[in-house]
XYZ file of C-alpha atoms in Angstrom:
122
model
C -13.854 7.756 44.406
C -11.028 8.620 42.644
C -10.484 7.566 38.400
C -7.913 5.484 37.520
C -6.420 4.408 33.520
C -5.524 0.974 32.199
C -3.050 1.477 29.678
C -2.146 -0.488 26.905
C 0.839 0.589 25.288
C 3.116 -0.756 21.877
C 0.899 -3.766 21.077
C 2.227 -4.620 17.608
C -0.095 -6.407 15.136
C 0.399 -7.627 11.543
C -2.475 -7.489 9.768
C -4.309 -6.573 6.866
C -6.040 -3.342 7.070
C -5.824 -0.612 4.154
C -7.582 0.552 1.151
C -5.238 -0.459 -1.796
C -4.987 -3.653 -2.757
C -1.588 -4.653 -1.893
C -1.906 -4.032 1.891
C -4.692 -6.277 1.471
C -2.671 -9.405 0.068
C 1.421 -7.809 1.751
C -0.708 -6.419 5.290
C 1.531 -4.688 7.383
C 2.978 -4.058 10.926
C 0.800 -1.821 13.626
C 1.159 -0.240 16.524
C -1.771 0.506 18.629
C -1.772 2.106 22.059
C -4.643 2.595 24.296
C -5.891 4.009 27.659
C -9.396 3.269 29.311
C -10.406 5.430 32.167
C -13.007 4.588 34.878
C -13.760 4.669 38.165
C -13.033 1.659 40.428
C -15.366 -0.057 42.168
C -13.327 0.056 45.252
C -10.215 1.380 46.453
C -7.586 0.274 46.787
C -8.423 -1.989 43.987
C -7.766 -5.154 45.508
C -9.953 -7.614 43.299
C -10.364 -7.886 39.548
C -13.481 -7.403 39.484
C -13.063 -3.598 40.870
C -11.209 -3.008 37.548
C -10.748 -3.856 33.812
C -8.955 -6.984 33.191
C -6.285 -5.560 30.551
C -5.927 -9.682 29.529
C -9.324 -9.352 28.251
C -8.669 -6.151 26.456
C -5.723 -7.323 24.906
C -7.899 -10.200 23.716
C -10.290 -8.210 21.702
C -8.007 -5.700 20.079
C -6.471 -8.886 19.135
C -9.719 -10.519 17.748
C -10.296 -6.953 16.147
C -7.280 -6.715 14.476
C -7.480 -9.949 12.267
C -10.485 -8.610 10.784
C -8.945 -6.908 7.668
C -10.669 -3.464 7.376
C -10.075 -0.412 4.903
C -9.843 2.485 6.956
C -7.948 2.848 10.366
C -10.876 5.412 11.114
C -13.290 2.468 11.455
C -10.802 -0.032 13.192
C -10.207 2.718 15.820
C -13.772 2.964 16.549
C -14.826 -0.145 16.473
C -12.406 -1.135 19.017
C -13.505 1.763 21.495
C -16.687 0.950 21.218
C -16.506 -2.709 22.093
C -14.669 -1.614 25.042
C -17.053 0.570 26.176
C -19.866 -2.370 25.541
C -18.380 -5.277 27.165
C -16.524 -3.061 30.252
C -19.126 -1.666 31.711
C -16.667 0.298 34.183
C -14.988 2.206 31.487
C -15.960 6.023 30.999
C -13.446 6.216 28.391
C -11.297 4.847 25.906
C -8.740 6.520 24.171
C -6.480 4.577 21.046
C -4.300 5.457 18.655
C -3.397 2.589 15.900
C -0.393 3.582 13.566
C 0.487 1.904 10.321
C 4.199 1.165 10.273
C 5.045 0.954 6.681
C 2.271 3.168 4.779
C 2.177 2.590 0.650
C 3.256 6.582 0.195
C 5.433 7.492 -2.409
C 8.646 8.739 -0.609
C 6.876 9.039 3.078
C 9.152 8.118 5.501
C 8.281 7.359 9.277
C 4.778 6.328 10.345
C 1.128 7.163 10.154
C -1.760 6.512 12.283
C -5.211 7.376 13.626
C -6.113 7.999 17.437
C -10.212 8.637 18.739
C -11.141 9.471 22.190
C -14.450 7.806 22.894
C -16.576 8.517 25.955
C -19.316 6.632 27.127
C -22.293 9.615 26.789
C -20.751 9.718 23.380
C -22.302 6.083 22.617
């Protein structure tokens, strides 16, 4: 059977993740971007059941990301892990969630975190 990705790609949130105190009461603008490989139940996938419903995934990085947490370390693996829980067809998930506007003296451009997660891993 061959392995197949659902991709989710530039999902911007604004939220309020980050360990000083102003990104706690300002919150910024994220990015995150993930993949989730598995193996289809069939092919050619013809049925959503023989796949991962990227509506539903969208929904919980959405739920996720309105719970204000301090490092992007933890958001990024919390996410992958739910994945892995509630789809039991994914074998991986890879994210990356990037903080738009970090509070660094004279940084310009973006930062961001990104965890591969496979399911043996969990």
């Amino acid at each position: 059977m061959p392995t197949a990705s659902v991709l989710l790609k530039d999902l911007r949130f604004f939220a309020f993740h980050g360990l000083y105190e102003g990104e706690k009461v300002l919150g910024n603008d994220f990015l995150v971007n993930l993949e989730i490989g598995y193996t289809p139940k069939q092919f050619p996938v013809q049925h959503i059941e023989d796949t991962i419903d990227y509506a539903a995934v969208y929904q919980l990085v959405k739920s996720r990301m309105n719970i204000p947490t301090p490092l992007l370390e933890t958001l990024v693996s919390d996410i992958a892990s739910e994945i892995l829980a509630q789809f039991s067809l994914s074998d991986y998930v890879r994210i990356t969630i990037e903080k738009m506007r970090p509070p660094v003296p004279q940084f310009t451009g973006n930062l961001g975190v990104s965890l591969t997660l496979n399911r043996e891993e969990i």
